[in-house]
Short mmCIF file of N, CA and C in Angstrom, two decimals:
data_model
loop_
_atom_site.label_atom_id
_atom_site.label_comp_id
_atom_site.label_asym_id
_atom_site.label_seq_id
_atom_site.Cartn_x
_atom_site.Cartn_y
_atom_site.Cartn_z
N UNK V 1 128.63 122.65 86.21
CA UNK V 1 128.01 123.28 87.35
C UNK V 1 128.93 124.29 87.91
N UNK V 2 128.40 125.39 88.52
CA UNK V 2 129.27 126.39 89.06
C UNK V 2 128.70 126.90 90.41
N UNK V 3 129.71 127.29 91.29
CA UNK V 3 129.37 127.98 92.47
C UNK V 3 130.17 129.25 92.55
N UNK V 4 129.45 130.41 92.78
CA UNK V 4 130.21 131.68 92.82
C UNK V 4 129.58 132.52 93.97
N UNK V 5 130.29 133.64 94.25
CA UNK V 5 129.84 134.57 95.24
C UNK V 5 130.05 136.05 94.75
N UNK V 6 129.18 136.85 95.10
CA UNK V 6 129.31 138.26 94.76
C UNK V 6 130.31 138.97 95.83
N UNK V 7 130.58 138.25 96.88
CA UNK V 7 131.37 138.85 98.01
C UNK V 7 132.93 138.67 97.76
N UNK V 8 133.32 137.68 96.98
CA UNK V 8 134.67 137.45 96.64
C UNK V 8 134.68 136.47 95.47
N UNK V 9 135.78 136.50 94.69
CA UNK V 9 135.98 135.60 93.57
C UNK V 9 136.83 134.45 93.90
N UNK V 10 136.76 133.43 93.10
CA UNK V 10 137.58 132.23 93.32
C UNK V 10 139.02 132.53 93.51
N UNK V 11 139.60 132.09 94.66
CA UNK V 11 141.00 132.24 94.89
C UNK V 11 141.29 133.59 95.64
N UNK V 12 140.35 134.41 95.88
CA UNK V 12 140.57 135.66 96.52
C UNK V 12 140.17 135.64 98.00
N UNK V 13 140.50 136.67 98.69
CA UNK V 13 140.30 136.75 100.16
C UNK V 13 138.74 136.88 100.48
N UNK V 14 138.30 136.21 101.49
CA UNK V 14 136.94 136.32 101.99
C UNK V 14 136.90 137.58 102.82
N UNK V 15 135.92 138.49 102.61
CA UNK V 15 135.86 139.69 103.38
C UNK V 15 135.63 139.34 104.84
N UNK V 16 136.19 140.23 105.71
CA UNK V 16 136.19 139.97 107.20
C UNK V 16 134.79 139.91 107.73
N UNK V 17 133.80 140.47 107.09
CA UNK V 17 132.40 140.44 107.66
C UNK V 17 131.89 139.00 107.72
N UNK V 18 132.44 138.10 106.94
CA UNK V 18 131.96 136.68 106.87
C UNK V 18 132.75 135.81 107.84
N UNK V 19 133.60 136.42 108.65
CA UNK V 19 134.53 135.70 109.60
C UNK V 19 134.26 136.01 111.00
N UNK V 20 135.02 135.36 111.94
CA UNK V 20 134.87 135.60 113.34
C UNK V 20 135.32 137.03 113.75
N UNK V 21 136.08 137.71 112.79
CA UNK V 21 136.50 139.11 113.03
C UNK V 21 135.43 140.08 112.63
N UNK V 22 134.39 139.59 112.07
CA UNK V 22 133.30 140.46 111.56
C UNK V 22 131.96 139.97 112.13
N UNK V 23 130.93 139.98 111.30
CA UNK V 23 129.62 139.55 111.66
C UNK V 23 129.47 138.02 111.74
N UNK V 24 130.42 137.28 111.18
CA UNK V 24 130.36 135.86 111.01
C UNK V 24 129.12 135.53 110.26
N UNK V 25 128.84 136.28 109.27
CA UNK V 25 127.61 136.08 108.36
C UNK V 25 128.03 135.11 107.19
N UNK V 26 127.10 134.26 106.79
CA UNK V 26 127.44 133.45 105.69
C UNK V 26 127.42 134.33 104.42
N UNK V 27 128.42 134.01 103.50
CA UNK V 27 128.53 134.86 102.29
C UNK V 27 127.39 134.52 101.29
N UNK V 28 127.03 135.47 100.47
CA UNK V 28 126.05 135.13 99.45
C UNK V 28 126.70 134.20 98.41
N UNK V 29 125.91 133.12 98.01
CA UNK V 29 126.38 132.14 97.10
C UNK V 29 125.44 132.00 95.94
N UNK V 30 125.94 131.74 94.71
CA UNK V 30 125.07 131.54 93.49
C UNK V 30 125.43 130.18 92.93
N UNK V 31 124.38 129.44 92.50
CA UNK V 31 124.67 128.13 91.86
C UNK V 31 124.05 128.26 90.44
N UNK V 32 124.82 127.57 89.50
CA UNK V 32 124.36 127.52 88.19
C UNK V 32 124.72 126.16 87.49
N UNK V 33 123.96 125.87 86.50
CA UNK V 33 124.39 124.65 85.64
C UNK V 33 124.08 123.34 86.40
N UNK V 34 123.09 123.29 87.30
CA UNK V 34 122.75 122.07 87.95
C UNK V 34 122.23 121.09 86.92
N UNK V 35 122.70 119.89 86.79
CA UNK V 35 122.27 118.98 85.73
C UNK V 35 120.82 118.55 85.86
N UNK V 36 120.24 118.27 84.73
CA UNK V 36 118.88 117.72 84.72
C UNK V 36 119.00 116.41 85.44
N UNK V 37 117.97 116.02 86.10
CA UNK V 37 117.98 114.78 86.79
C UNK V 37 118.47 114.78 88.22
N UNK V 38 118.99 116.03 88.60
CA UNK V 38 119.47 116.17 90.02
C UNK V 38 118.19 116.18 90.92
N UNK V 39 118.31 115.41 92.07
CA UNK V 39 117.18 115.44 92.96
C UNK V 39 117.47 116.27 94.22
N UNK V 40 118.74 116.57 94.43
CA UNK V 40 119.13 117.43 95.59
C UNK V 40 120.51 117.98 95.44
N UNK V 41 120.88 118.97 96.19
CA UNK V 41 122.17 119.52 96.25
C UNK V 41 122.78 119.43 97.62
N UNK V 42 124.10 119.40 97.70
CA UNK V 42 124.84 119.37 98.98
C UNK V 42 125.88 120.42 98.95
N UNK V 43 126.01 121.17 100.02
CA UNK V 43 127.04 122.22 100.14
C UNK V 43 127.83 121.87 101.38
N UNK V 44 129.18 121.82 101.14
CA UNK V 44 130.15 121.63 102.26
C UNK V 44 131.24 122.64 102.14
N UNK V 45 131.57 123.33 103.24
CA UNK V 45 132.57 124.34 103.28
C UNK V 45 133.62 123.84 104.30
N UNK V 46 134.87 123.73 103.92
CA UNK V 46 135.82 123.24 104.87
C UNK V 46 137.21 123.90 104.56
N UNK V 47 138.06 123.73 105.59
CA UNK V 47 139.44 124.33 105.56
C UNK V 47 140.45 123.15 105.79
N UNK V 48 141.18 122.84 104.71
CA UNK V 48 142.17 121.71 104.86
C UNK V 48 143.48 122.18 105.49
N UNK V 49 143.57 123.44 105.87
CA UNK V 49 144.87 123.97 106.39
C UNK V 49 144.94 124.12 107.84
N UNK V 50 143.95 123.53 108.64
CA UNK V 50 143.95 123.63 110.11
C UNK V 50 144.98 122.70 110.80
N UNK V 51 145.60 123.18 111.90
CA UNK V 51 145.37 124.58 112.41
C UNK V 51 146.36 125.51 111.84
N UNK V 52 147.50 124.99 111.17
CA UNK V 52 148.48 125.89 110.64
C UNK V 52 148.80 125.46 109.15
N UNK V 53 148.70 126.35 108.23
CA UNK V 53 148.92 126.02 106.88
C UNK V 53 150.33 125.39 106.57
N UNK V 54 151.25 125.66 107.37
CA UNK V 54 152.60 125.18 107.19
C UNK V 54 152.72 123.80 107.72
N UNK V 55 151.78 123.37 108.56
CA UNK V 55 151.71 121.99 109.13
C UNK V 55 150.30 121.56 109.43
N UNK V 56 149.52 121.41 108.32
CA UNK V 56 148.05 121.08 108.52
C UNK V 56 147.95 119.69 109.17
N UNK V 57 146.96 119.57 110.01
CA UNK V 57 146.73 118.35 110.80
C UNK V 57 145.32 117.78 110.53
N UNK V 58 144.48 118.75 110.09
CA UNK V 58 143.06 118.25 109.85
C UNK V 58 142.31 119.18 109.00
N UNK V 59 141.20 118.75 108.53
CA UNK V 59 140.33 119.58 107.64
C UNK V 59 139.18 120.06 108.65
N UNK V 60 139.02 121.38 108.83
CA UNK V 60 138.02 121.90 109.69
C UNK V 60 136.77 122.21 108.89
N UNK V 61 135.64 121.60 109.34
CA UNK V 61 134.36 121.82 108.61
C UNK V 61 133.63 123.00 109.16
N UNK V 62 133.26 123.87 108.20
CA UNK V 62 132.65 125.19 108.53
C UNK V 62 131.12 125.16 108.26
N UNK V 63 130.64 124.31 107.34
CA UNK V 63 129.27 124.32 107.04
C UNK V 63 128.86 123.10 106.27
N UNK V 64 127.74 122.45 106.64
CA UNK V 64 127.23 121.35 105.92
C UNK V 64 125.70 121.57 105.69
N UNK V 65 125.36 121.59 104.44
CA UNK V 65 123.92 121.66 104.07
C UNK V 65 123.60 120.51 103.11
N UNK V 66 122.48 119.87 103.26
CA UNK V 66 122.10 118.79 102.33
C UNK V 66 120.68 118.89 102.04
N UNK V 67 120.27 118.15 101.05
CA UNK V 67 118.79 118.10 100.58
C UNK V 67 118.30 119.49 100.10
N UNK V 68 119.31 120.34 99.68
CA UNK V 68 118.85 121.59 98.96
C UNK V 68 118.10 121.19 97.73
N UNK V 69 116.91 121.80 97.42
CA UNK V 69 116.21 121.52 96.20
C UNK V 69 117.10 121.68 94.99
N UNK V 70 116.93 120.93 93.94
CA UNK V 70 117.92 121.08 92.80
C UNK V 70 117.68 122.39 92.01
N UNK V 71 116.55 123.15 92.21
CA UNK V 71 116.35 124.37 91.55
C UNK V 71 116.77 125.54 92.38
N UNK V 72 117.53 125.26 93.51
CA UNK V 72 118.09 126.39 94.26
C UNK V 72 119.15 127.08 93.49
N UNK V 73 119.02 128.31 93.34
CA UNK V 73 119.93 129.15 92.57
C UNK V 73 120.99 129.86 93.36
N UNK V 74 120.99 129.63 94.70
CA UNK V 74 121.95 130.18 95.61
C UNK V 74 121.40 130.38 96.94
N UNK V 75 122.22 131.01 97.79
CA UNK V 75 121.80 131.36 99.20
C UNK V 75 122.16 132.82 99.42
N UNK V 76 121.33 133.49 100.15
CA UNK V 76 121.60 135.00 100.39
C UNK V 76 122.63 135.14 101.51
N UNK V 77 123.17 136.37 101.57
CA UNK V 77 124.06 136.67 102.65
C UNK V 77 123.35 136.49 103.95
N UNK V 78 124.04 135.94 104.97
CA UNK V 78 123.46 135.74 106.34
C UNK V 78 122.14 134.94 106.26
N UNK V 79 122.27 133.87 105.46
CA UNK V 79 121.06 133.04 105.26
C UNK V 79 120.52 132.63 106.63
N UNK V 80 119.20 132.89 106.82
CA UNK V 80 118.53 132.55 108.08
C UNK V 80 117.49 131.54 107.91
N UNK V 81 116.92 131.42 106.72
CA UNK V 81 115.87 130.46 106.35
C UNK V 81 116.37 129.69 105.14
N UNK V 82 116.56 128.39 105.33
CA UNK V 82 117.00 127.59 104.21
C UNK V 82 115.82 127.33 103.28
N UNK V 83 116.14 126.98 102.01
CA UNK V 83 115.01 126.62 101.06
C UNK V 83 114.26 125.43 101.56
N UNK V 84 113.01 125.30 101.21
CA UNK V 84 112.13 124.29 101.67
C UNK V 84 112.77 122.86 101.47
N UNK V 85 112.83 122.07 102.48
CA UNK V 85 113.26 120.80 102.45
C UNK V 85 114.83 120.61 102.75
N UNK V 86 115.54 121.78 102.68
CA UNK V 86 117.00 121.70 102.95
C UNK V 86 117.24 121.51 104.47
N UNK V 87 118.37 120.84 104.70
CA UNK V 87 118.67 120.45 106.08
C UNK V 87 120.14 120.80 106.40
N UNK V 88 120.38 121.14 107.72
CA UNK V 88 121.71 121.41 108.18
C UNK V 88 122.42 120.18 108.66
N UNK V 89 123.67 120.07 108.41
CA UNK V 89 124.52 119.09 109.09
C UNK V 89 125.34 119.80 110.26
N UNK V 90 126.09 119.07 110.88
CA UNK V 90 126.89 119.58 111.99
C UNK V 90 128.32 119.98 111.56
N UNK V 91 128.74 121.20 112.00
CA UNK V 91 130.12 121.61 111.59
C UNK V 91 131.02 121.19 112.82
N UNK V 92 132.34 121.59 112.66
CA UNK V 92 133.29 121.17 113.66
C UNK V 92 133.24 121.91 114.91
N UNK V 93 132.29 122.93 114.99
CA UNK V 93 132.05 123.57 116.33
C UNK V 93 130.98 122.84 116.98
N UNK V 94 130.56 121.65 116.46
CA UNK V 94 129.46 120.80 117.04
C UNK V 94 128.13 121.53 117.01
N UNK V 95 127.91 122.37 115.94
CA UNK V 95 126.62 122.98 115.78
C UNK V 95 126.24 123.09 114.37
N UNK V 96 124.99 123.39 114.07
CA UNK V 96 124.55 123.55 112.70
C UNK V 96 124.71 124.95 112.24
N UNK V 97 124.72 125.22 111.00
CA UNK V 97 124.87 126.49 110.41
C UNK V 97 126.24 126.91 109.99
N UNK V 98 126.38 128.12 109.59
CA UNK V 98 127.64 128.64 109.10
C UNK V 98 128.54 128.92 110.28
N UNK V 99 129.79 128.62 110.20
CA UNK V 99 130.79 128.99 111.10
C UNK V 99 131.91 129.68 110.30
N UNK V 100 132.11 130.89 110.28
CA UNK V 100 133.02 131.61 109.46
C UNK V 100 134.53 131.31 109.77
N UNK V 101 135.31 131.65 108.76
CA UNK V 101 136.72 131.50 109.07
C UNK V 101 137.28 132.20 110.30
N UNK V 102 138.12 131.52 111.00
CA UNK V 102 138.70 132.03 112.24
C UNK V 102 140.03 131.35 112.48
N UNK V 103 140.95 131.44 111.44
CA UNK V 103 142.23 130.68 111.53
C UNK V 103 143.16 131.14 112.66
N UNK V 104 143.78 130.19 113.43
CA UNK V 104 144.52 130.59 114.56
C UNK V 104 145.90 131.21 114.08
N UNK V 105 146.40 130.72 112.94
CA UNK V 105 147.62 131.23 112.46
C UNK V 105 147.75 131.09 110.89
N UNK V 106 148.31 132.08 110.33
CA UNK V 106 148.51 131.99 108.82
C UNK V 106 147.30 132.24 107.98
N UNK V 107 147.51 132.14 106.70
CA UNK V 107 146.37 132.30 105.66
C UNK V 107 145.93 130.90 105.33
N UNK V 108 144.55 130.76 105.52
CA UNK V 108 143.99 129.41 105.22
C UNK V 108 143.18 129.47 103.95
N UNK V 109 142.88 128.34 103.44
CA UNK V 109 142.10 128.15 102.17
C UNK V 109 140.69 127.57 102.65
N UNK V 110 139.62 128.10 102.01
CA UNK V 110 138.26 127.66 102.42
C UNK V 110 137.61 127.19 101.16
N UNK V 111 137.32 125.86 101.08
CA UNK V 111 136.69 125.26 99.94
C UNK V 111 135.21 125.24 100.07
N UNK V 112 134.56 125.81 99.12
CA UNK V 112 133.09 125.81 98.98
C UNK V 112 132.73 124.76 97.94
N UNK V 113 132.20 123.64 98.40
CA UNK V 113 131.99 122.53 97.48
C UNK V 113 130.46 122.33 97.26
N UNK V 114 130.00 122.26 96.01
CA UNK V 114 128.63 122.04 95.71
C UNK V 114 128.51 120.71 94.97
N UNK V 115 127.61 119.93 95.39
CA UNK V 115 127.41 118.61 94.74
C UNK V 115 125.97 118.44 94.27
N UNK V 116 125.71 117.91 93.09
CA UNK V 116 124.40 117.57 92.62
C UNK V 116 124.25 116.10 92.73
N UNK V 117 123.13 115.63 93.41
CA UNK V 117 122.94 114.25 93.52
C UNK V 117 121.78 113.74 92.80
N UNK V 118 121.76 112.43 92.53
CA UNK V 118 120.50 111.83 91.89
C UNK V 118 119.47 111.33 92.87
N UNK V 119 119.65 111.77 94.14
CA UNK V 119 118.79 111.30 95.23
C UNK V 119 118.75 112.34 96.27
N UNK V 120 117.76 112.19 97.23
CA UNK V 120 117.81 113.01 98.42
C UNK V 120 118.42 112.10 99.52
N UNK V 121 118.98 112.79 100.52
CA UNK V 121 119.69 111.98 101.60
C UNK V 121 118.71 111.79 102.82
N UNK V 122 117.72 111.04 102.54
CA UNK V 122 116.62 110.82 103.55
C UNK V 122 117.21 110.13 104.76
N UNK V 123 116.64 110.44 105.87
CA UNK V 123 116.88 109.76 107.16
C UNK V 123 118.11 110.22 107.90
N UNK V 124 118.87 111.23 107.42
CA UNK V 124 119.98 111.77 108.10
C UNK V 124 119.52 112.86 109.17
N UNK V 125 119.95 112.72 110.38
CA UNK V 125 119.53 113.73 111.44
C UNK V 125 120.85 114.37 111.94
N UNK V 126 121.03 115.62 111.68
CA UNK V 126 122.18 116.42 112.09
C UNK V 126 123.48 115.65 111.86
N UNK V 127 123.65 115.20 110.54
CA UNK V 127 124.89 114.47 110.30
C UNK V 127 126.18 115.31 110.22
N UNK V 128 127.30 114.65 110.38
CA UNK V 128 128.61 115.34 110.17
C UNK V 128 129.00 115.20 108.73
N UNK V 129 130.06 115.92 108.34
CA UNK V 129 130.47 115.86 106.93
C UNK V 129 130.84 114.36 106.53
N UNK V 130 131.56 113.58 107.41
CA UNK V 130 131.74 112.16 106.87
C UNK V 130 130.51 111.39 106.66
N UNK V 131 129.51 111.64 107.50
CA UNK V 131 128.18 110.91 107.29
C UNK V 131 127.51 111.32 106.01
N UNK V 132 127.62 112.59 105.73
CA UNK V 132 127.00 113.09 104.50
C UNK V 132 127.75 112.47 103.29
N UNK V 133 129.08 112.56 103.28
CA UNK V 133 129.90 112.03 102.18
C UNK V 133 129.56 110.52 101.97
N UNK V 134 129.47 109.80 103.07
CA UNK V 134 129.15 108.38 102.95
C UNK V 134 127.78 108.16 102.25
N UNK V 135 126.80 108.91 102.67
CA UNK V 135 125.44 108.79 102.07
C UNK V 135 125.47 109.21 100.65
N UNK V 136 126.33 110.09 100.21
CA UNK V 136 126.39 110.59 98.84
C UNK V 136 127.08 109.58 97.86
N UNK V 137 127.83 108.66 98.41
CA UNK V 137 128.57 107.76 97.53
C UNK V 137 127.68 107.11 96.48
N UNK V 138 128.17 107.10 95.23
CA UNK V 138 127.51 106.64 94.12
C UNK V 138 126.27 107.46 93.58
N UNK V 139 126.15 108.65 94.14
CA UNK V 139 124.97 109.46 93.81
C UNK V 139 125.29 110.82 93.20
N UNK V 140 126.63 111.12 93.05
CA UNK V 140 127.13 112.47 92.61
C UNK V 140 126.94 112.51 91.04
N UNK V 141 126.20 113.48 90.64
CA UNK V 141 126.02 113.73 89.18
C UNK V 141 126.97 114.81 88.70
N UNK V 142 127.26 115.77 89.52
CA UNK V 142 128.22 116.86 89.14
C UNK V 142 128.69 117.50 90.43
N UNK V 143 129.84 118.20 90.33
CA UNK V 143 130.37 118.95 91.51
C UNK V 143 131.01 120.13 90.95
N UNK V 144 131.06 121.16 91.83
CA UNK V 144 131.72 122.43 91.53
C UNK V 144 132.31 122.99 92.84
N UNK V 145 133.41 123.75 92.65
CA UNK V 145 133.93 124.32 93.93
C UNK V 145 134.59 125.70 93.64
N UNK V 146 134.63 126.51 94.67
CA UNK V 146 135.38 127.68 94.64
C UNK V 146 136.11 127.81 95.97
N UNK V 147 137.22 128.56 95.90
CA UNK V 147 138.06 128.72 97.09
C UNK V 147 138.21 130.18 97.52
N UNK V 148 138.11 130.43 98.78
CA UNK V 148 138.33 131.75 99.38
C UNK V 148 139.46 131.51 100.32
N UNK V 149 140.22 132.64 100.64
CA UNK V 149 141.31 132.58 101.66
C UNK V 149 141.02 133.61 102.76
N UNK V 150 141.61 133.35 103.86
CA UNK V 150 141.51 134.33 104.94
C UNK V 150 142.70 134.20 106.00
N UNK V 151 143.17 135.33 106.40
CA UNK V 151 144.14 135.45 107.48
C UNK V 151 143.67 136.48 108.46
N UNK V 152 143.71 136.19 109.70
CA UNK V 152 143.25 137.22 110.76
C UNK V 152 144.20 138.44 110.68
N UNK V 153 143.51 139.55 110.93
CA UNK V 153 144.24 140.81 110.87
C UNK V 153 145.25 140.96 112.02
N UNK V 154 144.79 140.48 113.19
CA UNK V 154 145.55 140.73 114.39
C UNK V 154 146.37 139.57 114.91
#
């Protein structure tokens, strides 16, 4: 399984338009190779370098999506309408949706993680990343990730 973006390649810098210094738009993402038998997809974007990459203290969650249909081939830039059945989880700004990179100091890494599950995560209402991960246990068929980096200009 693969997750890619036309906005940046794995390991490269995320363009400013997808951050708090730009439009804070979600980047375009493409999904490929979802295994047969998958019933849903989960997307989690997080930053393990918060608040300072030289002394990380926590992993900051930027986006949680679950119950994406398994035939979803990606998400457009600035996604405003999720695929039918897909649901938002709560990020670390205590809201749903994309929250772009906005590191207080240094260059941070942003992990875009895609999971294929053998089930849907029924019954979750605005869950946090830990709640989604707990519900996923024992149901992951495949996973893929890409990493982008970002450091504020000013």
